[in-house]
Every structure is written in structure tokens, then in C-alpha cells.
Amino acid sequence: MSDPYRVLGVEPTADFAAIQAAYRRLMREHHPDRAGAGADADRAQAINAAFTLLKDPARRARLDAERMVRVPIRPSRAYEPPVFVRRRGPSLQARQRRIEEVRWVRRAMLAGACLLVGLGVVGAVMNYRPANAPWQATAAEASEKLIADSRETLRDRLN
């Protein structure tokens, strides 16, 4: 069967009143009893079948769903290839290089910060002297004393 919307001459978005008005107008023109000998019975049957299909909301919804699958979407105008316009400022490659440079600088700064923190901890261990310790305390003794003092402080805080 051909498209019922074309048979009745209505848009697919038409409401029931518009479809019924188109059906009645076409049947007045093409019905064999009204038009007489010049009437086209096949055309009247096609109009009747189209209206029968479109007056039932469930059948119409199924038809619209099938039409959406079958009917390709047509662009409103002919395809025009995109026009590439050169942006002001650096090129894409220059921007990417700059981003990579910034990443490397950030990585280097992070590594330097980690190194300084590490050296600071080592320096604190090396330079730590308990209050009554002689100046000749070795690094191993100092680190053991630092750990012991930390444990005592932790125990005091927990109690």
C-alpha cells in the first residue's frame, strides 16, 4: 500500500479532524455513487483504506514508527564542506608542544619537591640531638633517640 498520508493529501503531523475532513472531501469527489460513471473505484478504495488505517490511534502510531525507520532524513540544503579558518595564535602543534613542556616542568618541580622533602627528613634525623646529648652523637644514635622520643610522645597522647 502506498503512503496513506499522501493518499489523503495531509501531513503526517495532521490531527484527526484534518484527516477526517480530507477523507470526506476526497470521498465526495471519488465515490462511485456520487461521482457517477467517471468515478475511479480503485482510488475510492485506496482513500477508504488510508482513512481506516489513520483513524485508529494504535495503527497510526505503528505506521509512524515504521515510517521513521524507512524514511531517510534529508538535509534541508545541499551539503557544503566545512570551511577551515586559521585561528589567530599558535598552531595546534605549537599548543601541544607547550602543553607537553608544562607537563615536564610540573613533573620536574614535583620531583624536586620530593627530593627536598626527603633531604629535609634526612637532615632532621642527622641534626637531631636530644637535650642532654653531647655534640659527638652519631647519626644512628640520633635516629634511634628520635624514634624513641616519637614513641613516647605518641604514648603520652594516646593515654
mmCIF file of C-alpha atoms in Angstrom:
data_model
loop_
_atom_site.group_PDB
_atom_site.id
_atom_site.type_symbol
_atom_site.label_atom_id
_atom_site.label_comp_id
_atom_site.label_asym_id
_atom_site.label_seq_id
_atom_site.Cartn_x
_atom_site.Cartn_y
_atom_site.Cartn_z
ATOM 1 C CA MET A 1 0.000 0.000 0.000
ATOM 2 C CA SER A 2 1.207 3.494 -0.728
ATOM 3 C CA ASP A 3 1.645 6.150 1.915
ATOM 4 C CA PRO A 4 -1.795 6.855 3.498
ATOM 5 C CA TYR A 5 -0.816 10.436 4.243
ATOM 6 C CA ARG A 6 -0.138 11.048 0.529
ATOM 7 C CA VAL A 7 -3.361 9.305 -0.474
ATOM 8 C CA LEU A 8 -5.369 11.668 1.731
ATOM 9 C CA GLY A 9 -3.173 14.664 0.966
ATOM 10 C CA VAL A 10 -2.351 15.528 4.582
ATOM 11 C CA GLU A 11 0.858 15.986 6.533
ATOM 12 C CA PRO A 12 1.982 13.227 8.940
ATOM 13 C CA THR A 13 1.602 15.741 11.780
ATOM 14 C CA ALA A 14 -2.077 16.416 10.969
ATOM 15 C CA ASP A 15 -4.634 15.852 13.706
ATOM 16 C CA PHE A 16 -7.681 13.595 13.384
ATOM 17 C CA ALA A 17 -10.014 16.453 12.392
ATOM 18 C CA ALA A 18 -7.809 17.382 9.413
ATOM 19 C CA ILE A 19 -7.562 13.726 8.325
ATOM 20 C CA GLN A 20 -11.334 13.268 8.574
ATOM 21 C CA ALA A 21 -12.000 16.472 6.614
ATOM 22 C CA ALA A 22 -9.613 15.368 3.851
ATOM 23 C CA TYR A 23 -11.240 11.915 3.758
ATOM 24 C CA ARG A 24 -14.741 13.340 3.409
ATOM 25 C CA ARG A 25 -13.673 15.816 0.717
ATOM 26 C CA LEU A 26 -11.934 13.103 -1.343
ATOM 27 C CA MET A 27 -14.794 10.631 -0.961
ATOM 28 C CA ARG A 28 -17.247 13.267 -2.236
ATOM 29 C CA GLU A 29 -15.072 13.573 -5.352
ATOM 30 C CA HIS A 30 -14.252 9.893 -5.964
ATOM 31 C CA HIS A 31 -17.081 7.787 -4.511
ATOM 32 C CA PRO A 32 -18.783 5.736 -7.264
ATOM 33 C CA ASP A 33 -22.286 6.574 -6.045
ATOM 34 C CA ARG A 34 -21.670 10.358 -6.062
ATOM 35 C CA ALA A 35 -19.309 10.841 -8.983
ATOM 36 C CA GLY A 36 -21.242 8.605 -11.344
ATOM 37 C CA ALA A 37 -19.684 6.899 -14.371
ATOM 38 C CA GLY A 38 -16.421 8.880 -14.245
ATOM 39 C CA ALA A 39 -15.583 7.677 -10.714
ATOM 40 C CA ASP A 40 -12.475 5.638 -10.039
ATOM 41 C CA ALA A 41 -13.381 2.720 -7.756
ATOM 42 C CA ASP A 42 -9.752 1.843 -7.081
ATOM 43 C CA ARG A 43 -9.000 5.385 -5.953
ATOM 44 C CA ALA A 44 -12.040 5.344 -3.633
ATOM 45 C CA GLN A 45 -10.870 2.046 -2.124
ATOM 46 C CA ALA A 46 -7.367 3.472 -1.558
ATOM 47 C CA ILE A 47 -8.863 6.543 0.156
ATOM 48 C CA ASN A 48 -11.054 4.346 2.346
ATOM 49 C CA ALA A 49 -8.126 2.054 3.284
ATOM 50 C CA ALA A 50 -5.923 5.059 4.134
ATOM 51 C CA PHE A 51 -8.610 6.573 6.374
ATOM 52 C CA THR A 52 -9.272 3.206 8.056
ATOM 53 C CA LEU A 53 -5.590 2.952 8.879
ATOM 54 C CA LEU A 54 -5.205 6.535 10.114
ATOM 55 C CA LYS A 55 -8.381 6.746 12.220
ATOM 56 C CA ASP A 56 -7.156 4.052 14.643
ATOM 57 C CA PRO A 57 -4.579 5.639 17.007
ATOM 58 C CA ALA A 58 -2.699 2.372 17.605
ATOM 59 C CA ARG A 59 -2.371 1.560 13.893
ATOM 60 C CA ARG A 60 -1.359 5.137 13.138
ATOM 61 C CA ALA A 61 1.334 5.056 15.828
ATOM 62 C CA ARG A 62 2.691 1.777 14.423
ATOM 63 C CA LEU A 63 2.686 3.261 10.912
ATOM 64 C CA ASP A 64 4.517 6.384 12.102
ATOM 65 C CA ALA A 65 7.126 4.242 13.844
ATOM 66 C CA GLU A 66 7.678 2.224 10.639
ATOM 67 C CA ARG A 67 7.900 5.412 8.580
ATOM 68 C CA MET A 68 10.607 6.800 10.877
ATOM 69 C CA VAL A 69 12.697 3.694 10.223
ATOM 70 C CA ARG A 70 12.133 3.706 6.444
ATOM 71 C CA VAL A 71 12.238 7.395 5.621
ATOM 72 C CA PRO A 72 15.783 8.751 5.441
ATOM 73 C CA ILE A 73 16.396 12.109 6.998
ATOM 74 C CA ARG A 74 17.023 14.603 4.242
ATOM 75 C CA PRO A 75 19.086 17.684 4.880
ATOM 76 C CA SER A 76 17.287 20.951 4.316
ATOM 77 C CA ARG A 77 20.004 22.160 1.944
ATOM 78 C CA ALA A 78 22.791 20.700 -0.083
ATOM 79 C CA TYR A 79 25.915 19.541 1.704
ATOM 80 C CA GLU A 80 28.614 22.128 1.975
ATOM 81 C CA PRO A 81 32.059 21.042 3.083
ATOM 82 C CA PRO A 82 33.315 22.812 6.179
ATOM 83 C CA VAL A 83 35.476 25.839 5.706
ATOM 84 C CA PHE A 84 38.637 25.748 7.759
ATOM 85 C CA VAL A 85 39.622 29.114 9.101
ATOM 86 C CA ARG A 86 43.069 29.662 10.532
ATOM 87 C CA ARG A 87 42.821 30.682 14.139
ATOM 88 C CA ARG A 88 44.836 33.551 15.431
ATOM 89 C CA GLY A 89 47.572 32.457 17.745
ATOM 90 C CA PRO A 90 49.793 29.394 17.811
ATOM 91 C CA SER A 91 49.116 26.339 15.693
ATOM 92 C CA LEU A 92 47.822 23.106 17.109
ATOM 93 C CA GLN A 93 51.305 21.566 17.127
ATOM 94 C CA ALA A 94 52.721 24.587 18.974
ATOM 95 C CA ARG A 95 49.960 24.377 21.586
ATOM 96 C CA GLN A 96 50.590 20.650 22.043
ATOM 97 C CA ARG A 97 54.339 21.247 22.445
ATOM 98 C CA ARG A 98 53.624 23.925 25.045
ATOM 99 C CA ILE A 99 51.310 21.606 26.958
ATOM 100 C CA GLU A 100 53.983 18.902 26.958
ATOM 101 C CA GLU A 101 56.607 21.399 28.161
ATOM 102 C CA VAL A 102 54.335 22.458 31.010
ATOM 103 C CA ARG A 103 53.831 18.804 31.949
ATOM 104 C CA TRP A 104 57.572 18.221 32.069
ATOM 105 C CA VAL A 105 58.113 21.348 34.164
ATOM 106 C CA ARG A 106 55.434 20.219 36.604
ATOM 107 C CA ARG A 107 56.994 16.758 36.819
ATOM 108 C CA ALA A 108 60.425 18.273 37.467
ATOM 109 C CA MET A 109 59.018 20.566 40.153
ATOM 110 C CA LEU A 110 57.284 17.624 41.835
ATOM 111 C CA ALA A 111 60.475 15.565 41.728
ATOM 112 C CA GLY A 112 62.428 18.494 43.180
ATOM 113 C CA ALA A 113 59.881 18.959 45.952
ATOM 114 C CA CYS A 114 60.033 15.262 46.789
ATOM 115 C CA LEU A 115 63.844 15.455 46.862
ATOM 116 C CA LEU A 116 63.793 18.478 49.151
ATOM 117 C CA VAL A 117 61.317 16.840 51.491
ATOM 118 C CA GLY A 118 63.434 13.702 51.536
ATOM 119 C CA LEU A 119 66.573 15.722 52.250
ATOM 120 C CA GLY A 120 64.741 17.627 54.949
ATOM 121 C CA VAL A 121 63.779 14.421 56.722
ATOM 122 C CA VAL A 122 67.312 13.089 56.442
ATOM 123 C CA GLY A 123 68.671 16.406 57.646
ATOM 124 C CA ALA A 124 66.328 16.415 60.600
ATOM 125 C CA VAL A 125 67.449 12.930 61.543
ATOM 126 C CA MET A 126 71.116 13.853 61.101
ATOM 127 C CA ASN A 127 70.843 17.106 63.047
ATOM 128 C CA TYR A 128 68.557 15.879 65.801
ATOM 129 C CA ARG A 129 70.211 15.942 69.197
ATOM 130 C CA PRO A 130 68.404 15.194 72.406
ATOM 131 C CA ALA A 131 68.597 17.944 75.005
ATOM 132 C CA ASN A 132 71.389 16.384 77.076
ATOM 133 C CA ALA A 133 73.302 14.669 74.250
ATOM 134 C CA PRO A 134 76.927 15.507 73.553
ATOM 135 C CA TRP A 135 77.822 17.108 70.234
ATOM 136 C CA GLN A 136 79.555 13.955 69.106
ATOM 137 C CA ALA A 137 76.331 11.888 68.847
ATOM 138 C CA THR A 138 76.343 9.779 65.698
ATOM 139 C CA ALA A 139 73.550 9.725 63.145
ATOM 140 C CA ALA A 140 72.494 6.219 64.156
ATOM 141 C CA GLU A 141 72.219 7.203 67.813
ATOM 142 C CA ALA A 142 70.333 10.343 66.879
ATOM 143 C CA SER A 143 67.815 8.462 64.726
ATOM 144 C CA GLU A 144 67.282 5.851 67.453
ATOM 145 C CA LYS A 145 66.690 8.604 70.001
ATOM 146 C CA LEU A 146 64.278 10.387 67.593
ATOM 147 C CA ILE A 147 62.275 7.205 67.132
ATOM 148 C CA ALA A 148 62.193 6.562 70.884
ATOM 149 C CA ASP A 149 61.083 10.137 71.598
ATOM 150 C CA SER A 150 58.360 9.810 68.938
ATOM 151 C CA ARG A 151 57.087 6.621 70.560
ATOM 152 C CA GLU A 152 57.000 8.255 73.978
ATOM 153 C CA THR A 153 55.150 11.270 72.593
ATOM 154 C CA LEU A 154 52.671 9.003 70.858
ATOM 155 C CA ARG A 155 52.081 7.006 74.065
ATOM 156 C CA ASP A 156 51.546 10.231 76.015
ATOM 157 C CA ARG A 157 48.982 11.450 73.502
ATOM 158 C CA LEU A 158 47.120 8.161 73.486
ATOM 159 C CA ASN A 159 46.916 7.973 77.293
#
